């Protein structure tokens, strides 16, 4: 298992220089309503849209999401799309954008029309000028890059063949980085790997690798043979072939081939997953990870990314939860600290198509009756959220002397249970607002309640969810335990 605590603690001390093609990614989501008689083609009834920083900008955002700093050098036109990208990047506290303006070209923009129900990309419209930067712009890029090299820990070139990484820019950056002892990772687009000569690591996908090596690349032995031939031309230390659901194969200049299988996950959208992989590799290697640890970390990050829609980033917390088995998560990691934290976790679970359950209580002194209800509740769903009354709420409901334990202690005890996936503390006397915010698929309470007494049951059933009552263990209650101990009820 990856020693993730040590590795992730080092992420925040790293600075990555990312150079590459910036673009604006727009996603228009809807349902296919009919076939157009004019085309004929599917007609999408638009429901929502979102805009993201794409291309190498998404690499930069993934670096920052892992807690590392990123100096980002890219190119944008002097147009509305470029203005939106500049404004978005300027709000990223861990990204230092150094964007060169090119009034002669539009900012690269991609608009994708996606079927919401099937997660199928129906159409993509592109605005771009995929030509090498002019001599003057090329020099401006180099002038922006070279002064940054001494202060960064690793260099990442994200090539989307949109004009930033010209042969001259690539050669200048790699030579200067090597002169300073800095490693260079390249996510290549050119089939001529020779132009990346001297890079530390090349990370082509399977198709890019097959095109560059003129090989079938259909098994590890074939990949290793073709990789070592092209590595001599490219003078690189290692070559990584990413193969989607077939995992990743790394061929080092020295040592054994390393293959890391892909995680088994429900794939929602692969857009930008490669950006997540190279960003995670760069931060991990900068933090001192060996090849295999960096690969396994990147594979775990990719599994999170493909479970999200659109051009997605993967946070350090999400990566940690995917790398470590659930039983290894510290209790405090299963306590939502804010509405935003709750929302982020719910979004991931929903994108993965998971059934979300909810139950609630004071849980002042945890006893076997509580455990039976919680275990039964978890059996009804894929992820169980427990709403926990705050100290003030318990005092109002139970009276003087309660709670016996404060809300933090009660939350940590609950979070330590394997049946519990997330604990959320609420201030109100009832959990109705929290239930409305959570929108669970199933609402669970102990059998000492009738269906009509369950707070939130009307809201849940109106949305197509269900209410489940779990038989309770007789003879167990917090009030009776407090009385027996001589305390106040």
mmCIF file of C-alpha atoms in Angstrom, residues 29-327:
data_model
loop_
_atom_site.group_PDB
_atom_site.id
_atom_site.type_symbol
_atom_site.label_atom_id
_atom_site.label_comp_id
_atom_site.label_asym_id
_atom_site.label_seq_id
_atom_site.Cartn_x
_atom_site.Cartn_y
_atom_site.Cartn_z
ATOM 1 C CA UNK A 29 -25.794 18.775 -21.172
ATOM 2 C CA UNK A 30 -29.284 17.651 -22.108
ATOM 3 C CA UNK A 31 -31.515 14.765 -23.101
ATOM 4 C CA UNK A 32 -32.078 13.481 -26.616
ATOM 5 C CA UNK A 33 -35.686 14.455 -27.274
ATOM 6 C CA UNK A 34 -36.213 13.577 -30.960
ATOM 7 C CA UNK A 35 -34.548 13.220 -34.343
ATOM 8 C CA UNK A 36 -34.288 16.370 -36.455
ATOM 9 C CA UNK A 37 -35.977 15.945 -39.863
ATOM 10 C CA UNK A 38 -33.498 18.352 -41.469
ATOM 11 C CA UNK A 39 -30.292 16.447 -40.736
ATOM 12 C CA UNK A 40 -31.444 13.848 -39.614
ATOM 13 C CA UNK A 41 -29.605 13.906 -36.298
ATOM 14 C CA UNK A 42 -30.439 13.720 -32.569
ATOM 15 C CA UNK A 43 -31.916 16.878 -31.047
ATOM 16 C CA UNK A 44 -30.749 17.601 -27.494
ATOM 17 C CA UNK A 45 -33.064 19.419 -25.112
ATOM 18 C CA UNK A 46 -30.527 21.512 -23.185
ATOM 19 C CA UNK A 47 -30.746 21.275 -19.390
ATOM 20 C CA UNK A 48 -27.509 22.829 -18.143
ATOM 21 C CA UNK A 49 -24.029 23.919 -19.192
ATOM 22 C CA UNK A 50 -20.673 24.387 -17.541
ATOM 23 C CA UNK A 51 -17.344 25.942 -18.454
ATOM 24 C CA UNK A 52 -13.907 24.711 -17.389
ATOM 25 C CA UNK A 53 -10.273 25.548 -17.928
ATOM 26 C CA UNK A 54 -9.049 22.854 -20.298
ATOM 27 C CA UNK A 55 -5.901 21.527 -21.937
ATOM 28 C CA UNK A 56 -2.705 22.362 -20.081
ATOM 29 C CA UNK A 57 -4.777 24.684 -17.890
ATOM 30 C CA UNK A 58 -6.557 21.630 -16.545
ATOM 31 C CA UNK A 59 -3.164 20.086 -15.797
ATOM 32 C CA UNK A 60 -2.304 23.194 -13.785
ATOM 33 C CA UNK A 61 -5.605 23.036 -11.885
ATOM 34 C CA UNK A 62 -5.017 19.369 -11.028
ATOM 35 C CA UNK A 63 -1.548 20.209 -9.715
ATOM 36 C CA UNK A 64 -3.041 22.891 -7.484
ATOM 37 C CA UNK A 65 -5.881 20.601 -6.359
ATOM 38 C CA UNK A 66 -3.246 18.232 -4.938
ATOM 39 C CA UNK A 67 -1.845 21.074 -2.841
ATOM 40 C CA UNK A 68 1.265 21.863 -4.908
ATOM 41 C CA UNK A 69 2.071 25.238 -6.446
ATOM 42 C CA UNK A 70 2.021 25.617 -10.216
ATOM 43 C CA UNK A 71 3.693 28.211 -12.386
ATOM 44 C CA UNK A 72 1.711 28.020 -15.616
ATOM 45 C CA UNK A 73 2.880 29.409 -18.956
ATOM 46 C CA UNK A 74 0.412 29.351 -21.833
ATOM 47 C CA UNK A 75 -1.057 31.276 -24.710
ATOM 48 C CA UNK A 76 -4.413 33.031 -25.107
ATOM 49 C CA UNK A 77 -6.021 35.245 -27.694
ATOM 50 C CA UNK A 78 -7.279 38.747 -27.000
ATOM 51 C CA UNK A 79 -10.914 37.708 -27.091
ATOM 52 C CA UNK A 80 -13.836 36.942 -24.773
ATOM 53 C CA UNK A 81 -12.778 33.317 -24.250
ATOM 54 C CA UNK A 82 -9.259 34.418 -23.351
ATOM 55 C CA UNK A 83 -10.644 36.921 -20.878
ATOM 56 C CA UNK A 84 -12.698 34.216 -19.181
ATOM 57 C CA UNK A 85 -9.653 31.971 -18.882
ATOM 58 C CA UNK A 86 -7.493 34.746 -17.445
ATOM 59 C CA UNK A 87 -10.156 35.626 -14.890
ATOM 60 C CA UNK A 88 -10.633 32.006 -13.835
ATOM 61 C CA UNK A 89 -6.913 31.282 -13.461
ATOM 62 C CA UNK A 90 -6.351 34.500 -11.516
ATOM 63 C CA UNK A 91 -8.681 33.177 -8.813
ATOM 64 C CA UNK A 92 -6.619 30.008 -8.323
ATOM 65 C CA UNK A 93 -4.469 30.769 -5.270
ATOM 66 C CA UNK A 94 -1.908 28.026 -5.984
ATOM 67 C CA UNK A 95 -1.527 28.826 -9.696
ATOM 68 C CA UNK A 96 0.722 31.607 -10.936
ATOM 69 C CA UNK A 97 -0.466 32.200 -14.532
ATOM 70 C CA UNK A 98 1.991 33.734 -16.997
ATOM 71 C CA UNK A 99 -0.172 33.993 -20.100
ATOM 72 C CA UNK A 100 1.208 35.364 -23.339
ATOM 73 C CA UNK A 101 -1.273 37.219 -25.551
ATOM 74 C CA UNK A 102 -1.492 36.501 -29.251
ATOM 75 C CA UNK A 103 -3.939 38.881 -30.975
ATOM 76 C CA UNK A 104 -3.465 37.014 -34.263
ATOM 77 C CA UNK A 105 -5.244 33.862 -33.105
ATOM 78 C CA UNK A 106 -8.431 32.973 -31.242
ATOM 79 C CA UNK A 107 -8.242 31.376 -27.830
ATOM 80 C CA UNK A 108 -8.724 27.647 -28.332
ATOM 81 C CA UNK A 109 -12.308 26.797 -27.389
ATOM 82 C CA UNK A 110 -14.156 23.479 -27.450
ATOM 83 C CA UNK A 111 -17.904 23.079 -26.947
ATOM 84 C CA UNK A 112 -19.194 19.553 -26.329
ATOM 85 C CA UNK A 113 -22.847 18.524 -26.467
ATOM 86 C CA UNK A 114 -23.441 15.626 -24.088
ATOM 87 C CA UNK A 115 -26.395 13.333 -23.447
ATOM 88 C CA UNK A 116 -26.936 13.664 -19.694
ATOM 89 C CA UNK A 117 -28.591 10.284 -19.263
ATOM 90 C CA UNK A 118 -26.109 8.221 -21.267
ATOM 91 C CA UNK A 119 -23.001 10.391 -20.636
ATOM 92 C CA UNK A 120 -22.447 10.220 -24.405
ATOM 93 C CA UNK A 121 -20.673 12.986 -26.309
ATOM 94 C CA UNK A 122 -22.903 13.774 -29.309
ATOM 95 C CA UNK A 123 -20.973 16.604 -30.955
ATOM 96 C CA UNK A 124 -17.936 18.822 -30.423
ATOM 97 C CA UNK A 125 -17.409 22.234 -32.008
ATOM 98 C CA UNK A 126 -13.888 23.722 -31.998
ATOM 99 C CA UNK A 127 -12.589 27.277 -32.450
ATOM 100 C CA UNK A 128 -8.810 27.169 -32.881
ATOM 101 C CA UNK A 129 -5.757 27.959 -34.968
ATOM 102 C CA UNK A 130 -3.531 24.887 -34.455
ATOM 103 C CA UNK A 131 -0.455 26.497 -35.978
ATOM 104 C CA UNK A 132 2.948 27.045 -34.329
ATOM 105 C CA UNK A 133 3.336 30.348 -32.525
ATOM 106 C CA UNK A 134 4.951 33.118 -34.520
ATOM 107 C CA UNK A 135 8.588 33.969 -33.913
ATOM 108 C CA UNK A 136 7.768 36.939 -31.688
ATOM 109 C CA UNK A 137 5.229 35.001 -29.606
ATOM 110 C CA UNK A 138 7.591 32.045 -29.426
ATOM 111 C CA UNK A 139 10.304 34.297 -27.983
ATOM 112 C CA UNK A 140 7.851 35.787 -25.491
ATOM 113 C CA UNK A 141 7.026 32.267 -24.292
ATOM 114 C CA UNK A 142 10.697 31.416 -23.847
ATOM 115 C CA UNK A 143 11.350 34.684 -22.028
ATOM 116 C CA UNK A 144 8.508 33.877 -19.630
ATOM 117 C CA UNK A 145 9.649 30.283 -19.023
ATOM 118 C CA UNK A 146 13.406 30.462 -18.491
ATOM 119 C CA UNK A 147 13.431 32.735 -15.393
ATOM 120 C CA UNK A 148 11.063 30.324 -13.612
ATOM 121 C CA UNK A 149 13.258 27.231 -13.923
ATOM 122 C CA UNK A 150 15.572 27.836 -10.930
ATOM 123 C CA UNK A 151 12.652 28.045 -8.473
ATOM 124 C CA UNK A 152 10.631 25.003 -9.530
ATOM 125 C CA UNK A 153 11.062 21.347 -8.605
ATOM 126 C CA UNK A 154 9.969 19.721 -11.858
ATOM 127 C CA UNK A 155 8.870 20.741 -15.371
ATOM 128 C CA UNK A 156 5.804 19.442 -17.209
ATOM 129 C CA UNK A 157 5.199 20.051 -20.913
ATOM 130 C CA UNK A 158 1.557 19.448 -21.894
ATOM 131 C CA UNK A 159 1.440 19.300 -25.682
ATOM 132 C CA UNK A 160 -1.952 19.564 -27.360
ATOM 133 C CA UNK A 161 -0.452 20.641 -30.715
ATOM 134 C CA UNK A 162 -2.144 24.061 -30.592
ATOM 135 C CA UNK A 163 0.985 26.140 -31.096
ATOM 136 C CA UNK A 164 2.687 26.723 -27.720
ATOM 137 C CA UNK A 165 5.193 23.876 -27.740
ATOM 138 C CA UNK A 166 7.074 24.589 -30.923
ATOM 139 C CA UNK A 167 10.269 22.670 -31.643
ATOM 140 C CA UNK A 168 12.292 25.660 -30.477
ATOM 141 C CA UNK A 169 10.355 26.120 -27.227
ATOM 142 C CA UNK A 170 10.623 22.403 -26.442
ATOM 143 C CA UNK A 171 14.330 22.268 -27.148
ATOM 144 C CA UNK A 172 15.107 25.438 -25.186
ATOM 145 C CA UNK A 173 13.128 24.370 -22.118
ATOM 146 C CA UNK A 174 14.431 20.790 -21.946
ATOM 147 C CA UNK A 175 18.061 21.847 -22.411
ATOM 148 C CA UNK A 176 17.785 24.606 -19.816
ATOM 149 C CA UNK A 177 16.007 22.323 -17.329
ATOM 150 C CA UNK A 178 18.589 19.581 -17.728
ATOM 151 C CA UNK A 179 21.347 22.121 -17.204
ATOM 152 C CA UNK A 180 19.796 22.939 -13.828
ATOM 153 C CA UNK A 181 19.241 19.286 -12.900
ATOM 154 C CA UNK A 182 15.449 19.555 -13.229
ATOM 155 C CA UNK A 183 13.420 16.582 -14.426
ATOM 156 C CA UNK A 184 11.075 17.113 -17.382
ATOM 157 C CA UNK A 185 7.843 15.204 -18.004
ATOM 158 C CA UNK A 186 6.293 15.463 -21.460
ATOM 159 C CA UNK A 187 2.731 14.550 -22.399
ATOM 160 C CA UNK A 188 3.458 14.361 -26.149
ATOM 161 C CA UNK A 189 1.312 15.021 -29.171
ATOM 162 C CA UNK A 190 3.876 14.762 -31.962
ATOM 163 C CA UNK A 191 4.497 11.282 -33.381
ATOM 164 C CA UNK A 192 8.159 12.278 -33.651
ATOM 165 C CA UNK A 193 9.366 11.623 -30.129
ATOM 166 C CA UNK A 194 12.802 12.832 -31.183
ATOM 167 C CA UNK A 195 11.710 16.455 -30.734
ATOM 168 C CA UNK A 196 11.366 15.738 -26.990
ATOM 169 C CA UNK A 197 14.942 14.441 -26.789
ATOM 170 C CA UNK A 198 16.388 14.658 -23.292
ATOM 171 C CA UNK A 199 13.099 14.609 -21.392
ATOM 172 C CA UNK A 200 12.971 12.481 -18.256
ATOM 173 C CA UNK A 201 9.626 10.834 -18.986
ATOM 174 C CA UNK A 202 7.286 10.677 -21.987
ATOM 175 C CA UNK A 203 3.629 9.772 -21.305
ATOM 176 C CA UNK A 204 1.874 8.926 -24.609
ATOM 177 C CA UNK A 205 -1.474 7.164 -24.660
ATOM 178 C CA UNK A 206 -1.756 3.867 -26.479
ATOM 179 C CA UNK A 207 -2.714 5.392 -29.847
ATOM 180 C CA UNK A 208 0.008 8.052 -29.685
ATOM 181 C CA UNK A 209 2.568 5.385 -28.790
ATOM 182 C CA UNK A 210 1.450 3.077 -31.619
ATOM 183 C CA UNK A 211 1.635 5.956 -34.136
ATOM 184 C CA UNK A 212 5.092 7.019 -32.955
ATOM 185 C CA UNK A 213 6.575 3.506 -32.889
ATOM 186 C CA UNK A 214 4.536 1.995 -35.760
ATOM 187 C CA UNK A 215 3.783 -0.908 -33.464
ATOM 188 C CA UNK A 216 0.558 -2.618 -32.416
ATOM 189 C CA UNK A 217 1.299 -2.023 -28.703
ATOM 190 C CA UNK A 218 -1.139 -4.750 -27.764
ATOM 191 C CA UNK A 219 0.744 -6.431 -24.901
ATOM 192 C CA UNK A 220 3.412 -5.561 -22.332
ATOM 193 C CA UNK A 221 6.189 -7.381 -24.165
ATOM 194 C CA UNK A 222 5.407 -5.536 -27.398
ATOM 195 C CA UNK A 223 5.191 -2.207 -25.590
ATOM 196 C CA UNK A 224 8.538 -2.792 -23.853
ATOM 197 C CA UNK A 225 10.342 -3.722 -27.083
ATOM 198 C CA UNK A 226 8.978 -0.773 -29.073
ATOM 199 C CA UNK A 227 9.489 1.624 -26.149
ATOM 200 C CA UNK A 228 13.173 0.803 -25.713
ATOM 201 C CA UNK A 229 13.806 1.364 -29.406
ATOM 202 C CA UNK A 230 12.177 4.797 -29.403
ATOM 203 C CA UNK A 231 13.748 5.724 -26.048
ATOM 204 C CA UNK A 232 17.195 5.537 -27.613
ATOM 205 C CA UNK A 233 16.062 8.099 -30.174
ATOM 206 C CA UNK A 234 14.426 10.319 -27.541
ATOM 207 C CA UNK A 235 17.234 9.913 -24.971
ATOM 208 C CA UNK A 236 14.710 9.716 -22.128
ATOM 209 C CA UNK A 237 14.907 7.873 -18.818
ATOM 210 C CA UNK A 238 11.499 6.225 -19.044
ATOM 211 C CA UNK A 239 8.395 5.963 -21.171
ATOM 212 C CA UNK A 240 4.863 5.478 -19.822
ATOM 213 C CA UNK A 241 2.057 4.197 -22.033
ATOM 214 C CA UNK A 242 -1.417 4.945 -20.662
ATOM 215 C CA UNK A 243 -4.030 2.452 -21.857
ATOM 216 C CA UNK A 244 -7.374 3.551 -20.356
ATOM 217 C CA UNK A 245 -9.125 0.516 -18.833
ATOM 218 C CA UNK A 246 -6.024 -1.606 -19.480
ATOM 219 C CA UNK A 247 -3.931 0.375 -17.011
ATOM 220 C CA UNK A 248 -0.465 1.891 -17.422
ATOM 221 C CA UNK A 249 2.841 0.369 -18.487
ATOM 222 C CA UNK A 250 6.114 2.090 -17.629
ATOM 223 C CA UNK A 251 9.317 1.082 -19.388
ATOM 224 C CA UNK A 252 12.396 2.442 -17.603
ATOM 225 C CA UNK A 253 15.793 2.745 -19.217
ATOM 226 C CA UNK A 254 17.089 0.422 -16.529
ATOM 227 C CA UNK A 255 15.170 -2.168 -14.524
ATOM 228 C CA UNK A 256 11.973 -4.132 -14.963
ATOM 229 C CA UNK A 257 8.850 -2.992 -16.760
ATOM 230 C CA UNK A 258 6.172 -1.798 -14.310
ATOM 231 C CA UNK A 259 2.504 -2.378 -15.121
ATOM 232 C CA UNK A 260 -0.246 -0.907 -12.972
ATOM 233 C CA UNK A 261 -3.801 -2.111 -13.699
ATOM 234 C CA UNK A 262 -6.649 0.374 -13.885
ATOM 235 C CA UNK A 263 -9.077 0.644 -10.991
ATOM 236 C CA UNK A 264 -12.480 -0.916 -11.593
ATOM 237 C CA UNK A 265 -14.821 2.072 -11.641
ATOM 238 C CA UNK A 266 -17.958 3.310 -13.339
ATOM 239 C CA UNK A 267 -16.693 5.586 -16.134
ATOM 240 C CA UNK A 268 -18.744 8.735 -16.607
ATOM 241 C CA UNK A 269 -16.446 10.892 -18.750
ATOM 242 C CA UNK A 270 -12.802 10.438 -19.780
ATOM 243 C CA UNK A 271 -12.326 14.090 -20.762
ATOM 244 C CA UNK A 272 -9.191 15.414 -19.063
ATOM 245 C CA UNK A 273 -8.273 12.135 -17.350
ATOM 246 C CA UNK A 274 -4.854 12.251 -19.031
ATOM 247 C CA UNK A 275 -4.315 15.717 -17.555
ATOM 248 C CA UNK A 276 -4.983 14.295 -14.094
ATOM 249 C CA UNK A 277 -2.494 11.477 -14.683
ATOM 250 C CA UNK A 278 0.422 13.686 -15.745
ATOM 251 C CA UNK A 279 -0.302 16.258 -13.017
ATOM 252 C CA UNK A 280 -0.284 13.558 -10.345
ATOM 253 C CA UNK A 281 2.872 12.001 -11.763
ATOM 254 C CA UNK A 282 4.667 15.343 -11.729
ATOM 255 C CA UNK A 283 3.707 16.210 -8.155
ATOM 256 C CA UNK A 284 4.457 12.676 -6.900
ATOM 257 C CA UNK A 285 7.874 12.485 -8.542
ATOM 258 C CA UNK A 286 8.738 15.979 -7.326
ATOM 259 C CA UNK A 287 7.783 14.860 -3.810
ATOM 260 C CA UNK A 288 10.268 11.980 -3.977
ATOM 261 C CA UNK A 289 8.082 9.038 -5.027
ATOM 262 C CA UNK A 290 9.670 6.172 -6.936
ATOM 263 C CA UNK A 291 8.295 5.121 -10.322
ATOM 264 C CA UNK A 292 5.845 2.520 -9.043
ATOM 265 C CA UNK A 293 4.450 4.686 -6.253
ATOM 266 C CA UNK A 294 4.002 7.600 -8.656
ATOM 267 C CA UNK A 295 2.212 5.321 -11.132
ATOM 268 C CA UNK A 296 -0.123 3.841 -8.544
ATOM 269 C CA UNK A 297 -0.942 7.294 -7.237
ATOM 270 C CA UNK A 298 -1.675 8.542 -10.767
ATOM 271 C CA UNK A 299 -3.831 5.486 -11.503
ATOM 272 C CA UNK A 300 -5.906 6.144 -8.372
ATOM 273 C CA UNK A 301 -6.323 9.794 -9.390
ATOM 274 C CA UNK A 302 -7.448 8.797 -12.893
ATOM 275 C CA UNK A 303 -10.094 6.515 -11.390
ATOM 276 C CA UNK A 304 -11.556 9.490 -9.524
ATOM 277 C CA UNK A 305 -11.405 11.741 -12.594
ATOM 278 C CA UNK A 306 -13.291 9.408 -14.953
ATOM 279 C CA UNK A 307 -16.107 9.148 -12.406
ATOM 280 C CA UNK A 308 -16.800 12.870 -12.825
ATOM 281 C CA UNK A 309 -18.448 14.707 -15.690
ATOM 282 C CA UNK A 310 -16.625 17.259 -17.807
ATOM 283 C CA UNK A 311 -13.052 18.440 -17.438
ATOM 284 C CA UNK A 312 -12.478 17.454 -13.836
ATOM 285 C CA UNK A 313 -9.888 18.002 -11.138
ATOM 286 C CA UNK A 314 -9.061 15.553 -8.360
ATOM 287 C CA UNK A 315 -8.486 16.887 -4.860
ATOM 288 C CA UNK A 316 -6.039 15.512 -2.345
ATOM 289 C CA UNK A 317 -8.915 14.333 -0.129
ATOM 290 C CA UNK A 318 -10.550 12.467 -3.029
ATOM 291 C CA UNK A 319 -7.243 10.865 -3.950
ATOM 292 C CA UNK A 320 -6.633 9.779 -0.390
ATOM 293 C CA UNK A 321 -10.061 8.179 -0.113
ATOM 294 C CA UNK A 322 -9.457 6.249 -3.344
ATOM 295 C CA UNK A 323 -5.987 5.032 -2.389
ATOM 296 C CA UNK A 324 -6.663 3.957 1.174
ATOM 297 C CA UNK A 325 -9.193 1.211 1.935
ATOM 298 C CA UNK A 326 -12.250 2.549 3.825
ATOM 299 C CA UNK A 327 -11.211 0.912 7.080
#
